[in-house]
PDB file of C-alpha atoms in Angstrom:
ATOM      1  CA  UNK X   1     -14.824 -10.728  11.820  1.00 81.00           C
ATOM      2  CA  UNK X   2     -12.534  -7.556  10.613  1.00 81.00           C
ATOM      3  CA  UNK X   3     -12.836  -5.292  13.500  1.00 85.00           C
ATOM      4  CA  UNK X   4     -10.659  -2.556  11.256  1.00 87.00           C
ATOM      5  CA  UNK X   5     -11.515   0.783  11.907  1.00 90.00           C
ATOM      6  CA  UNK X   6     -10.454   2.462   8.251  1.00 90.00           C
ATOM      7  CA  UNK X   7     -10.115   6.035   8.109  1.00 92.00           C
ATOM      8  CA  UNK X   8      -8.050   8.221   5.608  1.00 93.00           C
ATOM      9  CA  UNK X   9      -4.883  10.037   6.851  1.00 95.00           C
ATOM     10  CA  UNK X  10      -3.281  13.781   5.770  1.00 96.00           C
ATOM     11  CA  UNK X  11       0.231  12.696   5.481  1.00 96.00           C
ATOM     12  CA  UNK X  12       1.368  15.735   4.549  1.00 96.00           C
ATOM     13  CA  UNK X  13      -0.087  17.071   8.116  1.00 97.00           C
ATOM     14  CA  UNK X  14       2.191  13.861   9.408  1.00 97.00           C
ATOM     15  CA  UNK X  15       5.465  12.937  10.102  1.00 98.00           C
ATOM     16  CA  UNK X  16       6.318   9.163   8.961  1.00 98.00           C
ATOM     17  CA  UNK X  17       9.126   7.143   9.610  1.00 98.00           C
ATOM     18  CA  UNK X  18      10.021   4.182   7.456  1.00 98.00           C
ATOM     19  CA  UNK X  19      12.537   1.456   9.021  1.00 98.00           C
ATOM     20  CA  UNK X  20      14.691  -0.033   5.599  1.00 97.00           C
ATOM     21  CA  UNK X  21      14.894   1.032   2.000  1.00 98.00           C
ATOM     22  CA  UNK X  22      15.257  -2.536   0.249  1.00 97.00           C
ATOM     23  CA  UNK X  23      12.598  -4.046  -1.819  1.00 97.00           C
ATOM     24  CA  UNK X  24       9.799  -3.821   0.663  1.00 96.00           C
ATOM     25  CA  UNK X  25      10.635  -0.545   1.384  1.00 98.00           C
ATOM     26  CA  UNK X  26      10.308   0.478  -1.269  1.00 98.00           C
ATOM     27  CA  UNK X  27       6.435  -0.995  -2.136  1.00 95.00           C
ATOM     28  CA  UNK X  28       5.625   1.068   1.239  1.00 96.00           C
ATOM     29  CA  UNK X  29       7.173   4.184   0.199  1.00 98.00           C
ATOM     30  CA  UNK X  30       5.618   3.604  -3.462  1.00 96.00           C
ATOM     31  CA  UNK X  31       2.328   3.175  -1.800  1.00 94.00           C
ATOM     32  CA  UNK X  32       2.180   5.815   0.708  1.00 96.00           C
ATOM     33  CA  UNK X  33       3.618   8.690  -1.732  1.00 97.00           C
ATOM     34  CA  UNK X  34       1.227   7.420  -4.806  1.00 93.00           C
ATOM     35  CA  UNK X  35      -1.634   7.816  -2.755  1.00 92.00           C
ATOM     36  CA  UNK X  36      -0.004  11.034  -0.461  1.00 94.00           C
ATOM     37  CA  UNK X  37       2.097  12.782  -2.881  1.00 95.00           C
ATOM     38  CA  UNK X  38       2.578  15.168  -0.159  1.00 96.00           C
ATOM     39  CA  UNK X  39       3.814  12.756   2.784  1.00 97.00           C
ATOM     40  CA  UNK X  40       6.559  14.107   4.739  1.00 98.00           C
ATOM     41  CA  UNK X  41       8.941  10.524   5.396  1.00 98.00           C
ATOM     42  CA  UNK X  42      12.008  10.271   6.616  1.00 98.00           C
ATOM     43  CA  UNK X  43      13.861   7.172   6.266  1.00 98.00           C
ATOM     44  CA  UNK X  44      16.368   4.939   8.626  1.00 98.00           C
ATOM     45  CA  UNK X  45      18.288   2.587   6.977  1.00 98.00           C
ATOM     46  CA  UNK X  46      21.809   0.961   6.969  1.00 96.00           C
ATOM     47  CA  UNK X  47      21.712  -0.481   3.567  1.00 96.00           C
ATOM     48  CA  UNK X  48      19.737   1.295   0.383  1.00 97.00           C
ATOM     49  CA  UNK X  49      18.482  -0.186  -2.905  1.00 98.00           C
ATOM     50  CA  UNK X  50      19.810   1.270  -5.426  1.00 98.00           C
ATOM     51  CA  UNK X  51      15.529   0.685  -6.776  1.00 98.00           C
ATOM     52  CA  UNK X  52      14.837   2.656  -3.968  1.00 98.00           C
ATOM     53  CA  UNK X  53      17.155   5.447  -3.977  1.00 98.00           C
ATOM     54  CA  UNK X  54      16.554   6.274  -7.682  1.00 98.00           C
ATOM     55  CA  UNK X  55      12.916   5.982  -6.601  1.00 98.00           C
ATOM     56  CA  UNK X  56      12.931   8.851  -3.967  1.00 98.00           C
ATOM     57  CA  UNK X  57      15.815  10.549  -5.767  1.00 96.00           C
ATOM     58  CA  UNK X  58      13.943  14.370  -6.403  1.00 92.00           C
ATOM     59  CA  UNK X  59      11.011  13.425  -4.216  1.00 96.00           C
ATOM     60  CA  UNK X  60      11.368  16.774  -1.939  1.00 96.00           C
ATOM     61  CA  UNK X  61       9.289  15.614   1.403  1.00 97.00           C
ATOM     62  CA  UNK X  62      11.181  12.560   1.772  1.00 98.00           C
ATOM     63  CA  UNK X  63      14.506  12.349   3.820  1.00 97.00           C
ATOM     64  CA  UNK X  64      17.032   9.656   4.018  1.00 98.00           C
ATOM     65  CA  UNK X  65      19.653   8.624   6.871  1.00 98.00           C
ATOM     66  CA  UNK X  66      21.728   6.008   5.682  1.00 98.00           C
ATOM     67  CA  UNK X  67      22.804   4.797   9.052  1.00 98.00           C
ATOM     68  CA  UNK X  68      21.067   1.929  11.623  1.00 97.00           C
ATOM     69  CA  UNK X  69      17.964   2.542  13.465  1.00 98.00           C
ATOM     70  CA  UNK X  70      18.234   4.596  17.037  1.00 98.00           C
ATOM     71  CA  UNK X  71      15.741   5.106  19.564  1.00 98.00           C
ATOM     72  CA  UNK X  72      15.940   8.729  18.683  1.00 98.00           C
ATOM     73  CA  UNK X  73      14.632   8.243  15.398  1.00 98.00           C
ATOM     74  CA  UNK X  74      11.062   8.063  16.834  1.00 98.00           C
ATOM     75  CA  UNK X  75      11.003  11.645  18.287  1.00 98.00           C
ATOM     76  CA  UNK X  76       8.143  13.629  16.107  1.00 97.00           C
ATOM     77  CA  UNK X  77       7.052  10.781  14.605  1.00 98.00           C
ATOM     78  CA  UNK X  78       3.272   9.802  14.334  1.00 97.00           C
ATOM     79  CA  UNK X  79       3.232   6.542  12.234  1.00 97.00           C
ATOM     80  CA  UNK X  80       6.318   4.052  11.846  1.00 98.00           C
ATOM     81  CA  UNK X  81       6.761   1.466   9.393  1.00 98.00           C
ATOM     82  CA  UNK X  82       9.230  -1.421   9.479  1.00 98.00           C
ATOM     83  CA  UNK X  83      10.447  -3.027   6.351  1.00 97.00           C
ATOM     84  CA  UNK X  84      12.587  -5.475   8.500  1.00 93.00           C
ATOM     85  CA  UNK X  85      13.322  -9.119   8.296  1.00 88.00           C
ATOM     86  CA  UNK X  86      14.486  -9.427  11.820  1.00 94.00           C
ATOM     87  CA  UNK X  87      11.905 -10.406  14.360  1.00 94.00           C
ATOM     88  CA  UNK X  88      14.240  -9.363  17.457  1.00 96.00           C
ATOM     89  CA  UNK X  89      14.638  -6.014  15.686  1.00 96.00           C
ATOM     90  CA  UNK X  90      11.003  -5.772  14.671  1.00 96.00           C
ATOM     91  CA  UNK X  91       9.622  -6.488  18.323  1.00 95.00           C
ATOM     92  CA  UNK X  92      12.152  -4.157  19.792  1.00 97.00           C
ATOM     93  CA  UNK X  93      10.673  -1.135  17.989  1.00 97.00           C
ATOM     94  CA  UNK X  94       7.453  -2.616  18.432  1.00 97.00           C
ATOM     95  CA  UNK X  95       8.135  -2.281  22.438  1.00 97.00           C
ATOM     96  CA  UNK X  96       9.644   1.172  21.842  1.00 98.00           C
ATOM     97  CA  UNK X  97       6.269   2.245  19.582  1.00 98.00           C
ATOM     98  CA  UNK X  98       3.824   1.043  22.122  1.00 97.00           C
ATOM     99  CA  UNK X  99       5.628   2.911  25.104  1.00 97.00           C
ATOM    100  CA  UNK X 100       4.942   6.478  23.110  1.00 97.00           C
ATOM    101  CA  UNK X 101       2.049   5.349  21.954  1.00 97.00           C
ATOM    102  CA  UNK X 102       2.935   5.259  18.028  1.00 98.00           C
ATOM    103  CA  UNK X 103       1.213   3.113  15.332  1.00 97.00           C
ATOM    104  CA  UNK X 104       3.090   0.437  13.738  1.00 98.00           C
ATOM    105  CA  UNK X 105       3.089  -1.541  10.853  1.00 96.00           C
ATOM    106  CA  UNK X 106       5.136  -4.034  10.165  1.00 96.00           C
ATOM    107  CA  UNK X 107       5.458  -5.221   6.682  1.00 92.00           C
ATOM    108  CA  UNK X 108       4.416  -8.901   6.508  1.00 87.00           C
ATOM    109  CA  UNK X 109       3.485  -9.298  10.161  1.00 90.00           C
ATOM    110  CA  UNK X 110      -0.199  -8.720  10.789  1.00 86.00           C
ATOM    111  CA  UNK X 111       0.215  -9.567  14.187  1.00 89.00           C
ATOM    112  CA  UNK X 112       3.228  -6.724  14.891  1.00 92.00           C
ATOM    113  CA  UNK X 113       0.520  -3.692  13.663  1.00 93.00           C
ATOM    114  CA  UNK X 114      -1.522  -1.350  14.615  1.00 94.00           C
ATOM    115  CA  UNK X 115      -2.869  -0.506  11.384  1.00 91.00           C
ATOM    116  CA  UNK X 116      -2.938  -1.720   7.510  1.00 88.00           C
ATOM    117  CA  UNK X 117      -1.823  -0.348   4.426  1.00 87.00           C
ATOM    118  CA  UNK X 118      -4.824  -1.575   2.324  1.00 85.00           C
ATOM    119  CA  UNK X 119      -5.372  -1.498  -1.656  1.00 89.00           C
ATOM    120  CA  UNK X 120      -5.954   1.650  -2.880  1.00 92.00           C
ATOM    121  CA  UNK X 121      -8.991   2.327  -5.711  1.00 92.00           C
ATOM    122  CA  UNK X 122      -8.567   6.035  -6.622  1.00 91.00           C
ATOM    123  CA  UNK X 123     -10.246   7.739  -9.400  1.00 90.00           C
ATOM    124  CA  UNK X 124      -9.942  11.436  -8.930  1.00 89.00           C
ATOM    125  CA  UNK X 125     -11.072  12.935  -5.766  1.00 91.00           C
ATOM    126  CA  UNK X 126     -13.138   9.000  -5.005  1.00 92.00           C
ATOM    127  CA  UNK X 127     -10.774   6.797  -2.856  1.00 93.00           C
ATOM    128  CA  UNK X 128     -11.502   3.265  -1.553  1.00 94.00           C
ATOM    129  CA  UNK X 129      -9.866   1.654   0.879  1.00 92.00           C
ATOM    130  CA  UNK X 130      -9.919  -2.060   0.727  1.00 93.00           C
ATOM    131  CA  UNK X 131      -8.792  -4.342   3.463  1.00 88.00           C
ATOM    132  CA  UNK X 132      -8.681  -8.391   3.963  1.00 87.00           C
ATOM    133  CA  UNK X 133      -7.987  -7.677   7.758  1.00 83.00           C
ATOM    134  CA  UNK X 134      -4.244  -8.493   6.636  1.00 77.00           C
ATOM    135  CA  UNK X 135      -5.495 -12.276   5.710  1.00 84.00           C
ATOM    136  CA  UNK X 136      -4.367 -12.089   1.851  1.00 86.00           C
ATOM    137  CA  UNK X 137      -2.914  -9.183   0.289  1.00 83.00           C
ATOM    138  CA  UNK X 138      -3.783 -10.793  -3.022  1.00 89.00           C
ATOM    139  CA  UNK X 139      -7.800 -10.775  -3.019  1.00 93.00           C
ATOM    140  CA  UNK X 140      -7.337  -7.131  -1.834  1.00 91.00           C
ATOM    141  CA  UNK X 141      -5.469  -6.459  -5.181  1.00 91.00           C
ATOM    142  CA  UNK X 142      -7.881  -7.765  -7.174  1.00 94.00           C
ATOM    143  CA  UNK X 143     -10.894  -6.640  -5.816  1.00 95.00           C
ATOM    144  CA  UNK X 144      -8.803  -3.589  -6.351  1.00 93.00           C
ATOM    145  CA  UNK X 145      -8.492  -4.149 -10.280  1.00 94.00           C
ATOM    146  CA  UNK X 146     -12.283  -5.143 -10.509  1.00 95.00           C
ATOM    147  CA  UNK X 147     -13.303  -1.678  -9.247  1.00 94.00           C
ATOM    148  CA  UNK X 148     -10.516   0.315 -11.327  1.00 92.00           C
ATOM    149  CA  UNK X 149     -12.494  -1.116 -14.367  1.00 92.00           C
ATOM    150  CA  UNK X 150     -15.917  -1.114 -12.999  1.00 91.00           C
ATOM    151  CA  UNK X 151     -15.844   2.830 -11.901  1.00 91.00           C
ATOM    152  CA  UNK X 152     -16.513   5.143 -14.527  1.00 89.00           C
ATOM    153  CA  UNK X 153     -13.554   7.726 -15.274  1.00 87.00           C
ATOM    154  CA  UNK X 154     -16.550  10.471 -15.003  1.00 88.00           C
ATOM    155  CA  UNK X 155     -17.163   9.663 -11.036  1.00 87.00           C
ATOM    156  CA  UNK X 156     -15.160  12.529 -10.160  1.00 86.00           C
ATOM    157  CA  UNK X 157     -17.098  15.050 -12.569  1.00 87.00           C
ATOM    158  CA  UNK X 158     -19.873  13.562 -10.535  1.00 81.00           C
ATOM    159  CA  UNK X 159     -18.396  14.097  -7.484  1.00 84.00           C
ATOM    160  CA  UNK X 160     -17.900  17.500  -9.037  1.00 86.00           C
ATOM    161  CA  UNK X 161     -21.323  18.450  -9.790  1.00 82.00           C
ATOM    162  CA  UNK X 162     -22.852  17.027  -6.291  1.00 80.00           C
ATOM    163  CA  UNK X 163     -20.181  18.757  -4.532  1.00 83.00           C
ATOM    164  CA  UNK X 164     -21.362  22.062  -6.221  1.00 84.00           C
ATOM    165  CA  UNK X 165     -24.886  20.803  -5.753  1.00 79.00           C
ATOM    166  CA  UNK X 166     -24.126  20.117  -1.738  1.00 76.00           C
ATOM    167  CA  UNK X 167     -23.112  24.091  -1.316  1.00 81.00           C
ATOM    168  CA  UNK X 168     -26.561  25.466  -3.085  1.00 80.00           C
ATOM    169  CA  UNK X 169     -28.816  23.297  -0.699  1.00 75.00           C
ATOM    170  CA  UNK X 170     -30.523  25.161   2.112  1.00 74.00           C
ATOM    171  CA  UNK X 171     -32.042  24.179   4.563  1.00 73.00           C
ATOM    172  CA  UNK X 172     -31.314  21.911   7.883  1.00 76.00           C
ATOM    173  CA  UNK X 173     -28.834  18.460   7.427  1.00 73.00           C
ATOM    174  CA  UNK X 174     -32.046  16.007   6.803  1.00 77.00           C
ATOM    175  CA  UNK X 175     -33.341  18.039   4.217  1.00 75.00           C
ATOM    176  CA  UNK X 176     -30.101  18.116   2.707  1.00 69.00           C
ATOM    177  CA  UNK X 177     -29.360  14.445   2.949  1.00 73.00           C
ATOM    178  CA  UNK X 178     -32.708  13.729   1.453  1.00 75.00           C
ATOM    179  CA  UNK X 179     -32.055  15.554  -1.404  1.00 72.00           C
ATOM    180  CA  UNK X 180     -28.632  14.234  -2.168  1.00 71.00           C
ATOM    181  CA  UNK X 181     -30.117  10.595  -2.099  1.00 73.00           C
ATOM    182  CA  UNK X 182     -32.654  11.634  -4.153  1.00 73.00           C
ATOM    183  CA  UNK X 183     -30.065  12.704  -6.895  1.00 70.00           C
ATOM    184  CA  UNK X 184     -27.856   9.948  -6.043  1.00 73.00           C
ATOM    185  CA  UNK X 185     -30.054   6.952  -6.381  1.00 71.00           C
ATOM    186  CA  UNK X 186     -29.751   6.231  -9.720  1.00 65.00           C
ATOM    187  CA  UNK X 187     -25.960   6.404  -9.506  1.00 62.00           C
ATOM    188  CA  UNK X 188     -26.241   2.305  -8.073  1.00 59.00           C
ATOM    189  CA  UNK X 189     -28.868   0.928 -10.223  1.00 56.00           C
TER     190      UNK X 189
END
């Protein structure tokens, strides 16, 4: 049973802290800043990619400290994620995260986090999260690809016109919600 709670995150309203900038680094950086242009990260790491650096090279809301990890790296930080290969390493922050109560993933090590970073479906202002409950990665990438081509590049023009639709309703939330569905049915036939 996936007992996953998913919600969606303002990372620009956060402060993020990614652990390594090698090659799995950099597939969390690419993922968090494709789907949060805006996310403020500041990264820890000894050793760079020269991938990654020429990745984050003119991205403005992303800092880099090209040193080793320290305790103090955590202060202002809301989420944490390790790109590490080194379990002592990764359980030591994991101890340090769960005494000031930060969220942690751990790339690779479902058991290590507190949350997921799930497949992303995104076609304008519609995002889907999809998780496997960190079982397998590759399922959640292509259910991923199956919805890309199944959803319509007019949902958000859709999304659009309820939205606009949503503000001219009057009337108490049931009423409202009834005639939302009522537009909305034939959307899933």
């Amino acid at each position: 049973m996936n007992r996953l709670f998913p919600i969606f995150l303002k990372l620009e309203q956060l402060q993020v802290l990614l652990v390594g900038a090698g090659p799995i680094a950099l597939e969390k950086i690419t993922a968090l800043l494709r789907s949060s242009p805006g996310a403020k990260i500041r990264v820890v790491a000894s050793v760079v990619a020269d991938s990654f650096r020429d990745y984050i090279a003119g991205q403005a809301t992303v800092e880099l400290h090209e040193r080793h990890f320290r305790e103090a790296d955590l202060d202002g930080v809301d989420l944490v994620v390790l790109a590490s290969n080194n379990p002592e390493f990764n359980e030591e922050v994991r101890l340090l995260t769960r005494k000031r109560n930060l969220l942690l993933n751990v790339a690779d090590k479902p058991d290590l986090c507190d949350f997921y970073l799930g497949s992303i479906v995104e076609k304008g202002n519609l995002k889907i999260g999809i998780s496997t409950n960190g079982k397998s990665p590759t399922i959640a990438k292509r259910l991923k690809e199956f919805l890309n081509d199944l959803l319509p590049e007019e949902i958000d023009e859709t999304l659009g016109l309820m939205h606009e639709m949503r503000e001219q309703l009057k009337g108490d939330f049931q009423e409202k919600v009834k005639a939302l569905n009522a537009h909305t049915r034939e959307l899933i036939k």
